[in-house]
CSV table of C-alpha atoms in Angstrom, one decimal:
chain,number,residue,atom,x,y,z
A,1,UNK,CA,-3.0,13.6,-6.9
A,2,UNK,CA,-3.9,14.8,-10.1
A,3,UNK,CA,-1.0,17.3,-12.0
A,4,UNK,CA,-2.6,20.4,-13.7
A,5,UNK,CA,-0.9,22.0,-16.9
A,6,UNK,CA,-2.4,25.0,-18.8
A,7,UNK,CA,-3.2,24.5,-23.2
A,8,UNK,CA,-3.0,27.7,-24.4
A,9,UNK,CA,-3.1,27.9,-28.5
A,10,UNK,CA,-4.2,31.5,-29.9
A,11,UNK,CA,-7.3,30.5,-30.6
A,12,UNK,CA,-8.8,28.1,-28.4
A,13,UNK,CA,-9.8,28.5,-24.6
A,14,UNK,CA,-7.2,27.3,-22.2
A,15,UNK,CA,-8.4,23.8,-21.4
A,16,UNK,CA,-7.3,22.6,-18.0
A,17,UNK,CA,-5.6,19.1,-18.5
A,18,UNK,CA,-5.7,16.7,-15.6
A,19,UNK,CA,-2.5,13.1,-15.1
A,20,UNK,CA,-5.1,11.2,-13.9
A,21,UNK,CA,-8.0,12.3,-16.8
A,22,UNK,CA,-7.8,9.7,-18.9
A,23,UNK,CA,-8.3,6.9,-15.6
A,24,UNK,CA,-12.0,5.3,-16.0
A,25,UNK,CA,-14.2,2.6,-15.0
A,26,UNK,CA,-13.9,-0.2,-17.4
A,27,UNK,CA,-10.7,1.0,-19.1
A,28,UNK,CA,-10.3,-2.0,-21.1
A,29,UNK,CA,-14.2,-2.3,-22.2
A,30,UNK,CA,-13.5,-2.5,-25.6
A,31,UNK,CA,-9.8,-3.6,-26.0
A,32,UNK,CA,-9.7,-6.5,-23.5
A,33,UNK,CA,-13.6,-7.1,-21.7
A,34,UNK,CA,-12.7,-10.0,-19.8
A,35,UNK,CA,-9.6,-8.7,-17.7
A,36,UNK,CA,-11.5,-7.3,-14.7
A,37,UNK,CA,-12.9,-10.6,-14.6
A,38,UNK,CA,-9.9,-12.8,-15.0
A,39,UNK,CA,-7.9,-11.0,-12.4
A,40,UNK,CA,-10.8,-11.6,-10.1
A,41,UNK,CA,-11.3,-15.4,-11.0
A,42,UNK,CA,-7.7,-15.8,-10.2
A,43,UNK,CA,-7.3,-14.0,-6.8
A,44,UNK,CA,-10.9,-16.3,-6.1
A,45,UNK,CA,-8.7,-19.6,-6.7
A,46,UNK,CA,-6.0,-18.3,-5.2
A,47,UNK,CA,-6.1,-16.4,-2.0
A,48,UNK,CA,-8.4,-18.3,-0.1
A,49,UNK,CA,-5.8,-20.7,0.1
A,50,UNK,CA,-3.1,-18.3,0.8
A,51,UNK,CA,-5.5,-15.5,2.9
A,52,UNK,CA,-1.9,-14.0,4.3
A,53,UNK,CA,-1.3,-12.5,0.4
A,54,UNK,CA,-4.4,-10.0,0.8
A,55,UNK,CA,-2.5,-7.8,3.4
A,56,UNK,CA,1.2,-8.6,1.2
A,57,UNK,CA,-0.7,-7.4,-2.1
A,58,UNK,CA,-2.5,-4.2,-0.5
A,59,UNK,CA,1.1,-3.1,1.2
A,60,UNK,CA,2.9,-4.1,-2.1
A,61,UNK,CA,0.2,-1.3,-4.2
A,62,UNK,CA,0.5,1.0,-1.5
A,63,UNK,CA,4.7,0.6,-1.8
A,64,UNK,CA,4.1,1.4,-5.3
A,65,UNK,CA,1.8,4.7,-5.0
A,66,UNK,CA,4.4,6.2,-3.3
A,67,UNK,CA,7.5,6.2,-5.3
A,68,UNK,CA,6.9,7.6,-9.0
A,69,UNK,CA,3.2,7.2,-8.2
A,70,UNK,CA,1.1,3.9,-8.9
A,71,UNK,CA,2.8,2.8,-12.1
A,72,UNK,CA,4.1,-0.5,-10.9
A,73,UNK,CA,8.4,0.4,-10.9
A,74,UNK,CA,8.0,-1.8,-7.5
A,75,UNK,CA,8.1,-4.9,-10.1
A,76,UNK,CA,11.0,-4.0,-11.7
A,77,UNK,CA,14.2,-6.3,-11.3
A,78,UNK,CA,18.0,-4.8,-11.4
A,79,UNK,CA,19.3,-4.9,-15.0
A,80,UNK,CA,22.9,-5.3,-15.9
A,81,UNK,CA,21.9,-2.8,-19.1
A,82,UNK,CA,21.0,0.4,-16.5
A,83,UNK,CA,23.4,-0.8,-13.7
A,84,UNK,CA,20.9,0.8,-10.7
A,85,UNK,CA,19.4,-1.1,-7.7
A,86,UNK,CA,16.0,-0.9,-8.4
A,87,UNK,CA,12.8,0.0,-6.0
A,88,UNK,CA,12.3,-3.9,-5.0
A,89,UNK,CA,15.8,-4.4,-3.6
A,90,UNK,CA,15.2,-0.6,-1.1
A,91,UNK,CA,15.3,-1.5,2.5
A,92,UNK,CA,11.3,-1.0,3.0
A,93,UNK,CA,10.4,-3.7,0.3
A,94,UNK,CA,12.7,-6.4,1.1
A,95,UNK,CA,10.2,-7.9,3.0
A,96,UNK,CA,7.4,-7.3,0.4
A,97,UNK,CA,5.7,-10.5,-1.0
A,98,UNK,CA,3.6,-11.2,-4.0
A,99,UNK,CA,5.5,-10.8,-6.6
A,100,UNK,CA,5.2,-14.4,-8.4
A,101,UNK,CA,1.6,-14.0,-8.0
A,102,UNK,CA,1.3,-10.6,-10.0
A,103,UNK,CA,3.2,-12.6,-12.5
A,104,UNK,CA,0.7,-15.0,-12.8
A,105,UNK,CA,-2.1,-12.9,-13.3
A,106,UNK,CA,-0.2,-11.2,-16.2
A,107,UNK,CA,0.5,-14.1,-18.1
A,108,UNK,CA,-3.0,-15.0,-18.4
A,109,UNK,CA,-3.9,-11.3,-19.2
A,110,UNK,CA,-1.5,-11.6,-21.3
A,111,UNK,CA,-2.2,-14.8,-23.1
A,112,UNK,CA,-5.9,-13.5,-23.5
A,113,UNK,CA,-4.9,-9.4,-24.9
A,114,UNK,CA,-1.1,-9.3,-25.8
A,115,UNK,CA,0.1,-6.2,-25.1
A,116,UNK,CA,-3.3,-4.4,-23.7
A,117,UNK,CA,-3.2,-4.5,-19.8
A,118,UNK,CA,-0.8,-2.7,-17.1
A,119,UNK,CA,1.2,-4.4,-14.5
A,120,UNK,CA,-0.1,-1.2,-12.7
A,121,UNK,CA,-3.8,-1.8,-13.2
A,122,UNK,CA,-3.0,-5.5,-12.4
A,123,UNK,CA,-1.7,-4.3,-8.8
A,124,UNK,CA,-4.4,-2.2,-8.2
A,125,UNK,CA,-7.1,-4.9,-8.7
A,126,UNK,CA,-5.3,-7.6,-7.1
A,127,UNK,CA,-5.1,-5.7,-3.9
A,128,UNK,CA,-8.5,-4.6,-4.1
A,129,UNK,CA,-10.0,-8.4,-4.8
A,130,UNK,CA,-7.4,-9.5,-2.8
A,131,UNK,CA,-9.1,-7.6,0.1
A,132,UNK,CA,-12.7,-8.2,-0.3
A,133,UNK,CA,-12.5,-11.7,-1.4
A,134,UNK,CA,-10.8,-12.0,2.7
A,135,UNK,CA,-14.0,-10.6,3.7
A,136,UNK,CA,-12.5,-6.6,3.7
A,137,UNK,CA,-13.8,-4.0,2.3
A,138,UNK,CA,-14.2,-3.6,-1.3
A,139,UNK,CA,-13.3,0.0,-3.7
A,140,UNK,CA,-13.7,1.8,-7.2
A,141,UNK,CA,-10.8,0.7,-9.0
A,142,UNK,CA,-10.7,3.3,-12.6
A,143,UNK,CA,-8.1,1.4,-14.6
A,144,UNK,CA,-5.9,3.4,-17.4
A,145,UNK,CA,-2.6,3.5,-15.8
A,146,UNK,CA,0.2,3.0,-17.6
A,147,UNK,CA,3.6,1.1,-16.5
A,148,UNK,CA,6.8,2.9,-15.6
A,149,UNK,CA,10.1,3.0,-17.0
A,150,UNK,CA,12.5,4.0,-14.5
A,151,UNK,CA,13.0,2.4,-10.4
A,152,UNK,CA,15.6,3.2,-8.0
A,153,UNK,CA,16.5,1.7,-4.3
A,154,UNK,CA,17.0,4.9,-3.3
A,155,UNK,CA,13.8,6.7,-3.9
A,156,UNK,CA,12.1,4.0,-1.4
A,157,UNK,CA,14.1,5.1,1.8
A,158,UNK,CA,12.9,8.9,0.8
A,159,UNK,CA,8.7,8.0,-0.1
A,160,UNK,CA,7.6,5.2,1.5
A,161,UNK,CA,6.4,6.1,4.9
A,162,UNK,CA,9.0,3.9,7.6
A,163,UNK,CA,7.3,2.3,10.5
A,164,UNK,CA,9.9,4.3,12.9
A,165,UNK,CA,8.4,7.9,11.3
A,166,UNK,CA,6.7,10.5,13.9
A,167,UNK,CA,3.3,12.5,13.0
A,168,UNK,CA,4.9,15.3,10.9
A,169,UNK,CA,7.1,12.8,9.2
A,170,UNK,CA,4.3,11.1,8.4
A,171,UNK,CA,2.2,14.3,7.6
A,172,UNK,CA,4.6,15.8,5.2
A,173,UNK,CA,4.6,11.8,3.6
A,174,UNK,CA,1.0,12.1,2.9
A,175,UNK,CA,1.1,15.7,2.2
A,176,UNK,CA,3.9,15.3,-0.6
A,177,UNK,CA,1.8,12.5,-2.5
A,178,UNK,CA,-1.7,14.9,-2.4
A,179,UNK,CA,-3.0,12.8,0.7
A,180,UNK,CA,-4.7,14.4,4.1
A,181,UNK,CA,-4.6,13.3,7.5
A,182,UNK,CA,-7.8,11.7,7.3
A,183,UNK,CA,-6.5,9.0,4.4
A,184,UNK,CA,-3.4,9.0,6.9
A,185,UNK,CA,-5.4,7.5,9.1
A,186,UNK,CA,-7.7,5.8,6.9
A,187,UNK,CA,-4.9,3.6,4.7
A,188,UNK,CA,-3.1,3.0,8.4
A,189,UNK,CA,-6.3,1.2,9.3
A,190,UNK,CA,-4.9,-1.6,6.6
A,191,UNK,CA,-2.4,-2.4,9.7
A,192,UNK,CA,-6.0,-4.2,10.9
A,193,UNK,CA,-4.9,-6.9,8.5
A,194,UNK,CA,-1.1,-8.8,8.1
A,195,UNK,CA,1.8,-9.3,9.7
A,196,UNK,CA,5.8,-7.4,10.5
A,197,UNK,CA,9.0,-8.6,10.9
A,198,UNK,CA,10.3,-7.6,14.5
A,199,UNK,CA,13.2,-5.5,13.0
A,200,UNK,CA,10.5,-3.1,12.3
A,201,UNK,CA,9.6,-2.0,15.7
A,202,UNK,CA,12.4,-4.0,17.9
A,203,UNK,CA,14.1,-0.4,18.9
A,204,UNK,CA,11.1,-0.1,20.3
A,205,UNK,CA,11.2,-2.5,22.6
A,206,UNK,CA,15.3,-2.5,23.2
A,207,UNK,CA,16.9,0.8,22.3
A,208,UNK,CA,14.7,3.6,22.1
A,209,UNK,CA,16.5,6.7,23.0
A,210,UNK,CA,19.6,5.3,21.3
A,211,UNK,CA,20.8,3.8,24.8
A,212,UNK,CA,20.0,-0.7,25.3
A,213,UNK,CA,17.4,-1.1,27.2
A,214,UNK,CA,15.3,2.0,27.1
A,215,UNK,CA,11.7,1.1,26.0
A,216,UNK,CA,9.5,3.0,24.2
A,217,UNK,CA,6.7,5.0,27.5
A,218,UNK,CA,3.8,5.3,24.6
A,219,UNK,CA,4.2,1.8,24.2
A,220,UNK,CA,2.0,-0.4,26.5
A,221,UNK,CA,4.1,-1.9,29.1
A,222,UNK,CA,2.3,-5.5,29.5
A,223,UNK,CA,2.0,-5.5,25.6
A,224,UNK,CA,6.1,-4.7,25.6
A,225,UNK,CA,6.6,-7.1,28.4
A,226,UNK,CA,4.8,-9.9,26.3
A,227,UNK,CA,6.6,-8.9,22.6
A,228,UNK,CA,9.5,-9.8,24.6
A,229,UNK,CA,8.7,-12.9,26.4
A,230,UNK,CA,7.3,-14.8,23.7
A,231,UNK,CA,7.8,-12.9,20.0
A,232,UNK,CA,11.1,-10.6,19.4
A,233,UNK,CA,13.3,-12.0,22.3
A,234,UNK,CA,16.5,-10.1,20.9
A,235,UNK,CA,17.2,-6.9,19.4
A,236,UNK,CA,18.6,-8.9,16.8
A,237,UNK,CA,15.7,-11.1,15.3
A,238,UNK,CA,15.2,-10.7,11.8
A,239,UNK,CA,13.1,-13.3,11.4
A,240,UNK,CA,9.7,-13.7,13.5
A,241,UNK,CA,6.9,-12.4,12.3
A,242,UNK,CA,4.1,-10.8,14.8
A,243,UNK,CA,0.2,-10.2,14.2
A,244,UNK,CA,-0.1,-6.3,13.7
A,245,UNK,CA,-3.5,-6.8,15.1
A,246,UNK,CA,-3.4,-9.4,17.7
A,247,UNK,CA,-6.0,-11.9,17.5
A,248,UNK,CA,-8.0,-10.3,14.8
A,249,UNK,CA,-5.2,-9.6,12.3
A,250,UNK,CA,-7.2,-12.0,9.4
A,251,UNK,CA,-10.2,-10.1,9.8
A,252,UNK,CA,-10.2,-6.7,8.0
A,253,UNK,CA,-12.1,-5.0,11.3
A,254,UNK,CA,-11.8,-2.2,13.8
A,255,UNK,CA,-9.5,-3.4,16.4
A,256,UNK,CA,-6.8,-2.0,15.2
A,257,UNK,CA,-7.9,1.4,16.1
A,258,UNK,CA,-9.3,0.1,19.3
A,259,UNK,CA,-5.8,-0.8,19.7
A,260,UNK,CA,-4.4,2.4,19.4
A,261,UNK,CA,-6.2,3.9,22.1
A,262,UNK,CA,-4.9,1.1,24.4
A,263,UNK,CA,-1.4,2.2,23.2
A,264,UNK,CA,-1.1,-1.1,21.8
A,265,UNK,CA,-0.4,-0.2,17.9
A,266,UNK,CA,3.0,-2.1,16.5
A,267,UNK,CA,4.6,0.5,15.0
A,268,UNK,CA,5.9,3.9,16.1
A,269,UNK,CA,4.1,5.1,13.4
A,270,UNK,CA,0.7,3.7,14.7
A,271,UNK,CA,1.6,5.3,17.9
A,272,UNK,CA,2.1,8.7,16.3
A,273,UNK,CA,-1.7,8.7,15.1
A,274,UNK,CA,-3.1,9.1,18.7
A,275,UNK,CA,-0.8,12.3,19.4
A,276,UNK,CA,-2.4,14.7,17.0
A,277,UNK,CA,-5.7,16.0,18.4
A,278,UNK,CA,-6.6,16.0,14.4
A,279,UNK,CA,-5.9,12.4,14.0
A,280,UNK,CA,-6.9,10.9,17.3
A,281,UNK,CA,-10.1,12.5,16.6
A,282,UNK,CA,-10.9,10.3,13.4
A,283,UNK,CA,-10.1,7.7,15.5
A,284,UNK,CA,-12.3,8.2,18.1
A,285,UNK,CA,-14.5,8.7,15.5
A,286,UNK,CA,-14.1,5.8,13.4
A,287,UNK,CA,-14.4,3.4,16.9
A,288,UNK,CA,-17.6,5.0,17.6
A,289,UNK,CA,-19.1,4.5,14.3
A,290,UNK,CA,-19.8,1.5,12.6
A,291,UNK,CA,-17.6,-1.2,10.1
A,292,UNK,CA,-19.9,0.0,7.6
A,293,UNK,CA,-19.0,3.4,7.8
A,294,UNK,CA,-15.4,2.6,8.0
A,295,UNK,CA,-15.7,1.0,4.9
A,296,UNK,CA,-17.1,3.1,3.0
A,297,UNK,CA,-14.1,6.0,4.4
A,298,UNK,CA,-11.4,3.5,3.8
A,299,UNK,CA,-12.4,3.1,0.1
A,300,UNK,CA,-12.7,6.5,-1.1
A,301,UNK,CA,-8.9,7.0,0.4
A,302,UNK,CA,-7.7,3.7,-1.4
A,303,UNK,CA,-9.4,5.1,-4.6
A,304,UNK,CA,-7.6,8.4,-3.9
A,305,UNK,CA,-4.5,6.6,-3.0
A,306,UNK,CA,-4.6,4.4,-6.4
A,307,UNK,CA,-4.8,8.1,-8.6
A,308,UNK,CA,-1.2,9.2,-7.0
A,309,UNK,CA,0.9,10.4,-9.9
A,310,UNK,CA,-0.4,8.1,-12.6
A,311,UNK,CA,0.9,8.1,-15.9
A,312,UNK,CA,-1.5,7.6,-18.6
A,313,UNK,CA,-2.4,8.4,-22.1
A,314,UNK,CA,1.3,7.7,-24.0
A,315,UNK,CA,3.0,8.2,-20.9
A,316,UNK,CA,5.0,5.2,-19.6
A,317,UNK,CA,4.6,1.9,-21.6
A,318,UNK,CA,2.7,-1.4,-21.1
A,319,UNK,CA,5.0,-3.7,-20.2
A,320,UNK,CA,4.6,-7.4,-22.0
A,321,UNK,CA,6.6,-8.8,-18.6
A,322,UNK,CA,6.2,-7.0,-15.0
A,323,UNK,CA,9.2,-7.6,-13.7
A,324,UNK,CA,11.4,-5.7,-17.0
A,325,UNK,CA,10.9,-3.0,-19.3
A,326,UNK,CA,10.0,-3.5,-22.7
A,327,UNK,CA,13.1,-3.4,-24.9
């Protein structure tokens, strides 16, 4: 969400300044031409072999966006020299993969304009080619961001959306980083695409109200009864991974939502969606309309999403490696 601030001198006219100004198409036209296109020659040799990554990347820019805005402080490692935990080492991206792959794409970028090119750009148009070269939708990317300096563990558990949260958690999430319930339910529909660990939604299934046993009433029962049977067999398991849209969950499509209305989303989180009268509408909506048109929604919230609290201009730095600051 763009960050207004007033110029006053004597005697020019106030000139309302925006954060996110200075993001454009084609950021790096002139001082590096060919990185749009490397970054998409990679993900092209790349992700087709490993199709899973698409929904890993998307999650990882969206786990970015919402702590300290888009400026890639998920790719930070801890440092000895600051002594704090740092955002990939919070409890919601333990599980987040991709990492290794956005260093990749650096180091070329790198090798071909030293110094030139964000790790936060990179993130953004990895996910983005990541996602259409699966067959999903594509988006406008503006490049321009700049990398930040500063990540902590802690700010994850207080900004990233959790998969437990009810609607007005979730509201006041979206609200806080400039988003509206329709790019609530617009950026959930990623959820169409990937995979989750059971510990994600197993108090669903086991210990709802707190006592073992209780399941989760908005949760389909024959859906339950089958995550039990044959995916998260114990409260316990850490480990196995479940489709978040059963038998469609390569294919960036509607299901997910048609899911939702058979009380069949993963998450608590998808559940909430269907019990605002605001949000169940856009779904209804979105079911009845076409994958075109969902689409075309979808992208103008991931655009809106990629703006959130950018730094650009001299803010921030460009860092030569993603994973540490420059020294």
């Amino acid at each position: 969400m763009a960050t207004f601030g007033y110029l006053c001198p004597l005697i020019l006219m106030c000139i309302l300044v925006s954060s996110n100004a200075q993001l454009q198409q084609n950021f790096y036209a002139k001082s590096c031409p060919k990185a749009e296109k490397i970054i998409l020659d990679y993900v092209h040799k790349h992700i087709p072999n490993a199709p899973s990554l698409a929904a890993a990347l998307i999650r990882m820019h969206f786990h970015d966006c919402f702590v300290r805005g888009c400026d890639a402080s998920v790719l930070l490692n801890f440092t000895s020299s600051t002594g704090n935990q740092t955002e990939k080492v919070g409890i919601p991206n333990l599980t987040l993969r991709g990492f290794s792959f956005i260093d990749n794409v650096k180091k070329i970028i790198e090798d071909e304009c030293p110094g030139v090119v964000s790790c936060a750009d990179i993130v953004a148009l990895v996910a983005r080619d990541s996602v259409v070269v699966t067959g999903g939708p594509s988006w406008s990317v503006p490049t321009g961001r700049r990398d930040g300096r500063i990540s902590n563990a802690s700010e994850t558990l207080t900004d990233i959306p959790a998969p437990t949260s009810n609607f007005s958690t979730l509201q006041n999430d979206f609200a806080k980083k400039g988003l509206d319930l329709k790019d609530l339910v617009l950026l959930s529909g990623a959820h169409t695409i990937g995979v989750s660990h059971c510990s994600s939604f197993s108090t669903r299934l086991y210990n709802f109200t707190g006592t073992f046993g209780t399941q989760d009433p908005s949760l389909d029962s024959e859906y339950a009864a089958n995550l039990k049977a044959n995916k998260c067999k114990s409260i316990n398991d850490n480990t196995t991974i479940v489709e978040m849209d059963p038998g469609s969950f390569r294919t960036f499509d509607l299901s997910y939502y048609k899911l939702l209305l058979k009380r069949r989303g993963l998450f608590q989180s998808d559940a909430a969606l269907t019990t605002s009268t605001t949000t169940k509408s856009y779904i209804d909506q979105l079911v009845a309309g076409s994958l075109k048109e969902f689409y075309a929604e979808f992208a103008q919230s991931m655009e809106k999403m990629g703006r959130i609290e950018v730094k650009t201009g001299s803010d921030g730095e460009i860092r030569k490696h993603c994973a540490v600051v420059n020294s």
